[in-house]
Amino acid sequence: MLKLADARRIIDAAEKKAKEIGQPMNIAVVDEGANLISHIRMDGAWLGSINIAINKAFTSRAFNISTKELAENSQPGDQFFGIHVSNHDRVMIFAGGIPLKDSKGEVIGAIGVSGGSGVQDQTVAEAGAGAHTC
Amino acid sequence: MLKLADARRIIDAAEKKAKEIGQPMNIAVVDEGANLISHIRMDGAWLGSINIAINKAFTSRAFNISTKELAENSQPGDQFFGIHVSNHDRVMIFAGGIPLKDSKGEVIGAIGVSGGSGVQDQTVAEAGAGAHTC
Amino acid sequence: MLKLADARRIIDAAEKKAKEIGQPMNIAVVDEGANLISHIRMDGAWLGSINIAINKAFTSRAFNISTKELAENSQPGDQFFGIHVSNHDRVMIFAGGIPLKDSKGEVIGAIGVSGGSGVQDQTVAEAGAGAHTC
Amino acid sequence: MLKLADARRIIDAAEKKAKEIGQPMNIAVVDEGANLISHIRMDGAWLGSINIAINKAFTSRAFNISTKELAENSQPGDQFFGIHVSNHDRVMIFAGGIPLKDSKGEVIGAIGVSGGSGVQDQTVAEAGAGAHTC
């Protein structure tokens, strides 16, 4: 089970990366139930990204997939096109959400990052996920 | 900080432009926190544009970008496709929303215009933004 | 039909009264269709009152009654108790919303005010409604 | 302006108090625009309190009042009864939300706490607010 201490360590690692690349971010971590454990908005990060970061984390745990991969299946004509309006508009289909797994490979939570380009969000989310220890 | 007097001056300039081009508009201004300062619906303007004008202003402040530019990154296949359902469906991804900045270049609010074609909305929003003095 | 010029005159009168009593307010006017014509938030007025002022105006036109009177019928045990969750939570059941009538006594819009005590909101709404000429 | 470092210090102080009284809590801080800066859910805290803590903070900034005081004016028959359905159901009318002020007494944000009894939430919120330095 992911605890607050884990969420904080993951968020700290993501925040460090965001500072390195010079882009303030919103960073969120959800648990096994896809429920928020913690969120931070770095100084100067976009207000609209509060909701997006939290919901990228929700999405990644809700479907056990990165939002970047989900995006590839959710474009017009794709098998999941339209999924973004499900779950009360909480499904984010662009990069920045990554599942977190336990030592058996089971998804036990997720990180969501929003505040820059898709590439930046993904980079920061990966840095956060990298600080997760099974 | 953007005050009501500023919002009124910005709205008046936008309204003047809307009259010039002969297209009644909804015009809204939000502050630094993306919260509404003022809104007008010109006589004969679309009812559906009340919500859109207010939310274009919200969007431009929420992401510190014009909704016209955001639109270019939010089409199918683009890095932000799907962003329009975030933030409780308040993210508008078509022209008519423009950030307002202070003398240091920091975004301190935004104007949103809706009621005509994309070109018309953008033209009127630019006229309003042009009346903003840092 | 209520026009933007009418809404502005009504709002100006309400704003003047709000200044007199020293309480910054949100003030909104809706038309015959209960759709927003104009809104202002005076400097320093509560952020939470943006939504309330607009919805008090909506409510007064939606039921052709002042929100103060509606309140008297909407308490626990009263005939309309529970009405406040109808219409997507837009029904406000406390003072500050007043219908606006034409020369035949037909309701053609409403004013909504929020930002102070119930007595203050009502006082300012009455000042605005007083500037309405059939 | 309230920064992330401020929010963290306020949250840490609240968390410390929550541990002292042995009740895990959700703790949130919003900024001047009533937008979320940071949130934590302590291990074992109620899932339903994520939303409540964030919205108590929203409410305290939205109306520049503690949710405990707002509660006293929002009971059946009171001047604000019904306010809890405004603002898209984000207005919390029970203890645990406290405004944060600057050195001039202006409200620049708020803390919201949820996870225990009203007395416990208020106690923890006060501890957090006490760590706020103008």
XYZ file of C-alpha atoms in Angstrom:
536
model
C 0.000 0.000 0.000
C 1.194 3.466 -0.895
C 1.544 5.727 2.125
C 1.802 9.506 2.509
C 5.547 9.173 3.043
C 5.809 7.364 -0.311
C 3.704 9.997 -2.051
C 5.886 12.735 -0.628
C 9.086 11.038 -1.784
C 7.645 10.565 -5.267
C 6.437 14.158 -5.408
C 9.786 15.478 -4.171
C 11.613 13.621 -6.937
C 9.215 14.958 -9.546
C 9.515 18.486 -8.145
C 13.307 18.262 -8.313
C 13.127 17.297 -11.976
C 10.650 20.097 -12.706
C 13.104 22.571 -11.201
C 15.923 21.125 -13.271
C 14.013 21.642 -16.507
C 12.768 25.025 -15.317
C 9.043 24.351 -15.652
C 6.766 24.692 -12.597
C 4.303 21.816 -12.323
C 1.301 20.449 -10.539
C 2.124 16.995 -9.179
C -0.310 14.496 -7.646
C -0.222 10.936 -6.333
C -3.219 8.635 -5.907
C -3.440 5.297 -4.102
C -4.739 1.837 -4.994
C -8.322 3.119 -4.857
C -7.454 5.942 -7.289
C -8.032 8.370 -4.428
C -5.759 11.390 -3.921
C -2.964 11.046 -1.359
C -1.179 14.312 -2.017
C -0.881 17.223 -4.441
C 1.430 20.184 -4.817
C 1.303 23.195 -7.113
C 4.767 24.680 -7.573
C 4.977 28.488 -7.516
C 3.935 29.843 -10.892
C 2.431 26.599 -12.203
C -0.777 26.819 -14.248
C -4.041 26.995 -12.300
C -5.757 24.812 -14.895
C -3.261 22.045 -14.230
C -4.382 21.409 -10.644
C -7.363 19.457 -11.895
C -5.403 17.864 -14.746
C -2.531 16.559 -12.605
C -4.930 14.984 -10.122
C -6.967 13.468 -12.923
C -3.953 12.134 -14.818
C -3.046 10.228 -11.667
C -6.665 9.058 -11.336
C -6.692 7.922 -14.969
C -3.443 5.980 -14.757
C -4.675 3.987 -11.762
C -8.225 3.712 -13.086
C -7.009 1.919 -16.217
C -3.555 0.714 -15.052
C -1.926 2.480 -17.972
C 0.094 5.609 -18.602
C -2.012 8.439 -19.969
C 0.485 8.655 -22.829
C -0.321 5.092 -23.880
C -4.027 5.624 -23.309
C -3.825 8.637 -25.608
C -2.676 6.400 -28.424
C -5.876 4.385 -28.168
C -8.223 7.311 -27.618
C -7.898 9.384 -30.781
C -10.764 9.639 -33.279
C -11.209 6.259 -34.958
C -9.350 4.404 -32.179
C -10.861 1.729 -29.965
C -11.280 3.972 -26.921
C -12.207 7.259 -28.605
C -14.705 9.011 -26.355
C -13.365 7.571 -23.086
C -12.351 11.102 -22.012
C -15.914 12.044 -21.143
C -16.472 8.990 -18.958
C -16.014 9.061 -15.191
C -17.376 12.598 -14.940
C -14.714 14.021 -17.259
C -11.850 12.807 -15.085
C -10.153 10.718 -17.783
C -7.092 12.528 -19.143
C -5.798 11.204 -22.462
C -2.486 13.006 -22.816
C 0.970 12.377 -21.371
C 1.884 12.893 -17.706
C 0.158 10.084 -15.798
C 2.067 6.906 -14.865
C 0.981 3.873 -12.801
C 3.000 2.847 -9.741
C 3.458 -0.899 -9.125
C 4.384 -3.148 -6.223
C 7.094 -5.817 -6.301
C 4.668 -8.277 -7.950
C 3.856 -5.854 -10.737
C 0.427 -4.992 -9.378
C -0.648 -1.366 -9.794
C -1.002 0.239 -6.369
C -1.323 3.895 -7.342
C -0.231 6.491 -9.862
C 1.464 9.840 -10.339
C 0.021 12.654 -12.446
C 1.914 15.716 -13.649
C 0.672 18.790 -15.529
C 2.164 22.193 -16.212
C 4.247 22.048 -19.346
C 4.376 20.415 -22.754
C 3.484 16.760 -23.073
C 7.162 15.862 -23.171
C 7.906 17.914 -20.058
C 4.966 16.470 -18.114
C 6.051 12.945 -19.030
C 9.677 13.599 -18.069
C 8.692 14.907 -14.655
C 6.216 12.084 -14.072
C 8.894 9.515 -14.921
C 11.278 11.143 -12.456
C 8.612 10.875 -9.785
C 7.771 7.278 -10.649
C 11.494 6.488 -10.558
C 11.567 7.371 -6.871
C 8.931 4.754 -6.145
C 10.382 1.693 -4.494
C 8.311 -1.443 -4.455
C -4.131 43.348 -9.536
C -6.926 43.764 -12.033
C -9.781 45.862 -10.655
C -13.394 46.328 -11.714
C -12.515 49.669 -13.331
C -9.906 47.867 -15.450
C -12.356 45.148 -16.423
C -14.930 47.749 -17.444
C -12.433 49.629 -19.611
C -11.365 46.387 -21.289
C -14.971 45.330 -21.848
C -15.909 48.774 -23.213
C -13.112 48.604 -25.782
C -14.165 45.115 -26.832
C -17.806 46.173 -27.047
C -16.868 49.131 -29.239
C -15.057 46.808 -31.639
C -18.000 44.394 -31.675
C -20.278 47.246 -32.683
C -17.865 48.289 -35.412
C -17.900 44.842 -36.961
C -21.637 44.544 -36.399
C -21.594 41.352 -34.342
C -23.108 41.317 -30.823
C -20.892 39.501 -28.329
C -20.592 38.151 -24.826
C -17.490 39.612 -23.180
C -15.960 38.566 -19.850
C -12.903 39.431 -17.774
C -11.371 37.269 -15.029
C -8.702 38.120 -12.468
C -5.414 36.534 -11.440
C -7.209 33.676 -9.712
C -9.276 32.997 -12.870
C -12.362 34.275 -11.052
C -14.929 36.417 -12.910
C -14.752 40.188 -12.456
C -17.359 41.236 -14.997
C -19.450 40.033 -17.918
C -21.742 41.660 -20.458
C -24.031 40.209 -23.089
C -24.695 42.700 -25.857
C -28.266 42.911 -27.134
C -28.916 40.074 -29.554
C -25.802 38.069 -28.668
C -26.074 34.268 -28.470
C -27.302 32.817 -25.183
C -24.911 29.882 -25.518
C -22.017 32.286 -25.567
C -22.507 33.500 -21.986
C -20.848 30.351 -20.673
C -18.289 30.262 -23.477
C -17.068 33.846 -23.034
C -16.649 33.373 -19.284
C -14.855 30.067 -19.815
C -12.574 31.394 -22.556
C -11.395 33.997 -20.059
C -11.001 31.262 -17.425
C -9.001 29.105 -19.836
C -6.619 31.865 -20.897
C -5.714 32.582 -17.295
C -5.731 28.933 -16.258
C -3.031 28.105 -18.807
C -1.515 31.544 -19.471
C -2.205 31.173 -23.179
C -4.678 32.425 -25.756
C -7.410 29.909 -26.485
C -6.458 30.247 -30.151
C -2.945 28.968 -29.417
C -4.263 26.302 -27.067
C -6.523 25.127 -29.875
C -3.500 24.394 -32.008
C -2.221 21.910 -29.427
C -5.562 20.357 -28.584
C -6.713 18.788 -31.851
C -6.894 15.011 -32.315
C -3.373 13.608 -32.245
C -1.921 16.726 -30.589
C -0.196 16.787 -27.213
C -3.171 18.271 -25.350
C -6.070 16.532 -27.112
C -8.700 15.851 -24.464
C -7.851 18.874 -22.315
C -11.277 20.335 -23.130
C -13.040 17.988 -20.721
C -10.756 18.822 -17.800
C -11.578 21.434 -15.172
C -15.262 20.487 -15.230
C -15.664 21.268 -18.935
C -14.528 24.857 -18.535
C -11.576 24.636 -20.937
C -12.409 26.291 -24.248
C -10.131 25.374 -27.138
C -11.120 27.840 -29.819
C -10.264 31.483 -30.453
C -11.504 34.373 -28.307
C -9.626 34.142 -25.002
C -6.490 36.225 -24.365
C -4.314 36.562 -21.234
C -3.757 40.013 -19.700
C -0.284 40.749 -18.303
C 1.270 43.192 -15.882
C 4.323 45.341 -16.604
C 6.618 42.433 -15.740
C 4.904 40.118 -18.201
C 3.104 38.117 -15.517
C -0.429 37.042 -16.365
C -2.888 38.777 -14.039
C -6.169 37.939 -15.729
C -7.781 37.339 -19.091
C -10.531 38.409 -21.457
C -12.942 36.003 -23.131
C -15.207 36.823 -26.084
C -17.869 34.697 -27.763
C -20.688 35.465 -30.170
C -19.382 35.300 -33.710
C -16.942 33.452 -35.900
C -13.546 32.537 -34.507
C -12.002 35.444 -36.366
C -14.599 37.864 -35.032
C -14.241 36.634 -31.449
C -10.467 36.950 -31.675
C -10.672 40.451 -33.186
C -12.953 41.677 -30.416
C -10.850 40.030 -27.694
C -7.729 41.677 -29.076
C -9.444 45.070 -29.033
C -10.349 44.503 -25.393
C -6.865 43.316 -24.463
C -5.471 46.361 -26.253
C -7.216 48.609 -23.733
C -5.395 46.899 -20.875
C -2.636 49.032 -19.456
C -0.033 47.394 -17.277
C -37.429 43.252 -23.077
C -34.531 44.045 -20.769
C -31.486 45.321 -22.648
C -27.836 45.650 -21.715
C -28.326 49.381 -21.144
C -31.080 48.570 -18.634
C -28.935 45.996 -16.877
C -26.108 48.489 -16.590
C -28.365 51.176 -15.127
C -29.740 48.697 -12.591
C -26.265 47.466 -11.692
C -24.953 51.024 -11.348
C -27.723 51.898 -8.915
C -27.028 48.764 -6.882
C -23.298 49.447 -6.910
C -23.908 52.998 -5.684
C -25.912 51.662 -2.737
C -23.255 49.045 -1.972
C -20.675 51.829 -1.767
C -22.958 53.852 0.494
C -23.285 51.013 2.972
C -19.585 50.188 2.595
C -19.986 46.554 1.552
C -18.516 45.369 -1.778
C -20.929 43.165 -3.696
C -21.399 40.891 -6.654
C -24.330 42.139 -8.722
C -25.998 40.345 -11.633
C -28.983 40.898 -13.936
C -30.759 38.220 -15.967
C -33.338 38.604 -18.716
C -36.774 37.128 -19.423
C -35.182 33.770 -20.241
C -33.324 33.791 -16.883
C -30.091 34.121 -18.849
C -27.310 36.422 -17.647
C -27.102 39.890 -19.198
C -24.373 41.336 -17.010
C -22.397 40.805 -13.831
C -19.910 42.843 -11.829
C -17.753 41.966 -8.853
C -16.811 45.071 -6.909
C -13.215 45.267 -5.675
C -12.855 43.200 -2.528
C -16.182 41.374 -2.855
C -16.295 37.686 -1.924
C -15.233 35.224 -4.615
C -17.915 32.787 -3.520
C -20.583 35.391 -4.238
C -19.981 35.474 -7.996
C -21.939 32.266 -8.403
C -24.500 33.231 -5.765
C -25.356 36.643 -7.225
C -25.868 35.180 -10.692
C -27.973 32.367 -9.287
C -30.087 34.628 -7.084
C -31.030 36.516 -10.252
C -31.693 33.208 -12.013
C -33.873 32.031 -9.144
C -35.951 35.202 -8.950
C -36.806 35.013 -12.632
C -37.141 31.223 -12.632
C -39.912 31.395 -10.028
C -41.008 35.042 -10.391
C -40.392 35.644 -6.719
C -37.803 37.318 -4.530
C -35.337 34.868 -3.052
C -36.243 36.296 0.342
C -39.853 35.241 -0.096
C -38.846 31.898 -1.576
C -36.709 31.330 1.512
C -39.803 31.544 3.687
C -41.325 28.608 1.833
C -38.163 26.540 1.556
C -37.209 25.801 5.137
C -37.457 22.287 6.593
C -41.127 21.351 6.880
C -42.220 24.009 4.359
C -43.939 23.328 1.061
C -40.830 23.908 -1.084
C -38.153 22.447 1.183
C -35.552 20.792 -1.042
C -36.056 23.120 -4.004
C -32.477 24.392 -3.542
C -30.979 21.275 -5.096
C -33.154 21.468 -8.209
C -31.982 23.117 -11.428
C -28.438 21.865 -10.956
C -28.064 23.635 -7.591
C -28.805 27.053 -9.041
C -31.767 27.833 -6.778
C -30.756 30.257 -4.043
C -33.135 30.447 -1.082
C -31.838 33.447 0.818
C -32.318 37.187 0.380
C -30.797 39.230 -2.462
C -32.712 38.229 -5.598
C -35.620 40.382 -6.857
C -37.756 40.032 -10.017
C -37.975 42.941 -12.468
C -41.385 43.621 -14.073
C -42.715 45.449 -17.108
C -45.520 48.005 -17.059
C -48.127 45.211 -17.114
C -46.615 43.517 -14.088
C -45.060 40.688 -16.092
C -41.653 39.529 -14.894
C -39.035 40.258 -17.551
C -35.848 39.600 -15.617
C -34.260 39.804 -12.196
C -31.406 41.216 -10.178
C -29.241 39.150 -7.830
C -26.886 40.526 -5.178
C -24.443 38.721 -2.900
C -21.563 39.884 -0.761
C -22.847 40.864 2.650
C -25.441 39.918 5.228
C -28.912 38.981 4.064
C -30.154 42.454 4.997
C -27.318 44.135 3.082
C -27.822 41.986 -0.008
C -31.537 42.740 0.021
C -30.964 46.484 0.469
C -28.592 46.639 -2.471
C -30.858 44.498 -4.664
C -33.791 46.794 -3.885
C -31.726 49.833 -4.853
C -30.911 48.165 -8.159
C -34.506 47.114 -8.778
C -35.562 50.684 -7.973
C -33.618 51.925 -10.978
C -35.639 49.669 -13.280
C -38.173 51.598 -15.302
C -40.939 49.677 -16.982
C 1.112 35.870 -1.894
C 1.008 32.407 -0.370
C 3.687 30.117 -1.804
C 4.140 26.361 -1.820
C 6.716 26.648 0.967
C 4.114 28.470 3.094
C 1.477 25.852 2.341
C 3.859 23.066 3.317
C 4.758 24.733 6.616
C 1.074 25.232 7.420
C 0.240 21.644 6.472
C 3.156 20.286 8.511
C 1.958 22.121 11.612
C -1.558 20.816 11.115
C -0.286 17.285 10.530
C 1.758 17.454 13.727
C -1.340 18.413 15.706
C -3.373 15.646 14.042
C -0.767 13.124 15.169
C -0.850 14.548 18.691
C -4.582 14.033 18.972
C -4.329 10.679 17.204
C -6.733 11.426 14.365
C -5.540 11.116 10.737
C -6.700 14.031 8.589
C -6.945 15.443 5.101
C -5.348 18.888 5.064
C -5.472 21.410 2.212
C -4.312 24.969 1.560
C -5.663 27.308 -1.115
C -4.313 30.645 -2.335
C -5.797 34.108 -2.749
C -7.818 32.979 -5.768
C -9.233 30.028 -3.783
C -7.182 27.663 -5.943
C -5.489 24.620 -4.382
C -1.782 24.902 -3.539
C -1.329 21.612 -1.718
C -3.152 18.718 -0.112
C -2.178 15.722 1.976
C -4.130 12.723 3.186
C -2.561 11.167 6.249
C -2.416 7.379 6.365
C -5.785 6.030 7.420
C -7.707 9.282 6.934
C -11.227 9.114 5.466
C -11.480 9.017 1.675
C -14.585 11.208 1.758
C -12.603 13.918 3.471
C -10.302 14.571 0.512
C -13.032 16.597 -1.169
C -14.220 18.125 2.101
C -10.811 19.396 3.211
C -10.150 20.998 -0.171
C -13.621 22.542 -0.199
C -13.408 23.820 3.377
C -10.293 25.715 2.328
C -12.114 26.955 -0.785
C -15.080 28.100 1.297
C -13.019 29.984 3.864
C -11.320 31.989 1.137
C -14.453 32.349 -0.967
C -16.283 34.092 1.873
C -13.353 35.271 4.054
C -14.781 33.443 7.037
C -14.145 30.264 8.998
C -16.495 27.473 8.010
C -17.377 27.202 11.685
C -18.712 30.764 11.703
C -20.396 30.295 8.336
C -22.134 27.252 9.776
C -23.780 29.459 12.394
C -25.473 31.506 9.663
C -26.377 28.621 7.399
C -28.749 26.504 9.473
C -32.443 26.215 8.620
C -34.079 29.573 9.184
C -30.765 31.456 9.148
C -29.827 34.174 6.673
C -27.576 31.941 4.548
C -29.499 28.656 4.687
C -29.082 27.018 1.298
C -25.643 28.484 0.600
C -24.178 24.951 0.744
C -25.512 24.093 -2.709
C -24.030 27.185 -4.366
C -20.685 27.197 -6.129
C -21.260 23.702 -7.510
C -21.602 22.132 -4.049
C -18.190 23.316 -2.924
C -19.415 25.346 0.055
C -18.767 23.478 3.308
C -20.739 24.716 6.310
C -19.118 22.895 9.192
C -15.942 23.480 11.188
C -12.431 22.962 9.804
C -11.837 25.821 7.354
C -9.957 28.966 8.417
C -8.881 32.013 6.372
C -5.205 32.996 6.285
C -4.399 36.733 6.323
C -1.482 38.946 5.388
C 0.050 41.581 7.664
C -2.663 44.072 6.655
C -5.444 41.687 7.603
C -6.344 40.854 3.998
C -7.308 37.243 3.341
C -4.717 35.640 1.061
C -5.726 32.001 1.311
C -7.162 29.403 3.640
C -6.620 26.039 5.260
C -9.185 23.243 5.262
C -9.108 20.150 7.470
C -11.371 17.106 7.486
C -11.110 13.680 9.011
C -12.454 13.764 12.538
C -15.129 15.391 14.661
C -15.883 19.069 14.157
C -13.854 19.911 17.235
C -10.898 17.853 16.025
C -10.992 19.358 12.517
C -11.112 22.852 13.994
C -8.251 22.142 16.399
C -6.026 20.853 13.610
C -6.962 23.726 11.285
C -6.111 26.229 14.001
C -2.726 24.586 14.526
C -2.072 24.900 10.800
C -3.241 28.502 10.652
C -1.034 29.240 13.654
C 2.037 28.358 11.590
C 1.127 31.010 9.021
C 3.335 34.044 9.278
C 2.227 37.226 7.600
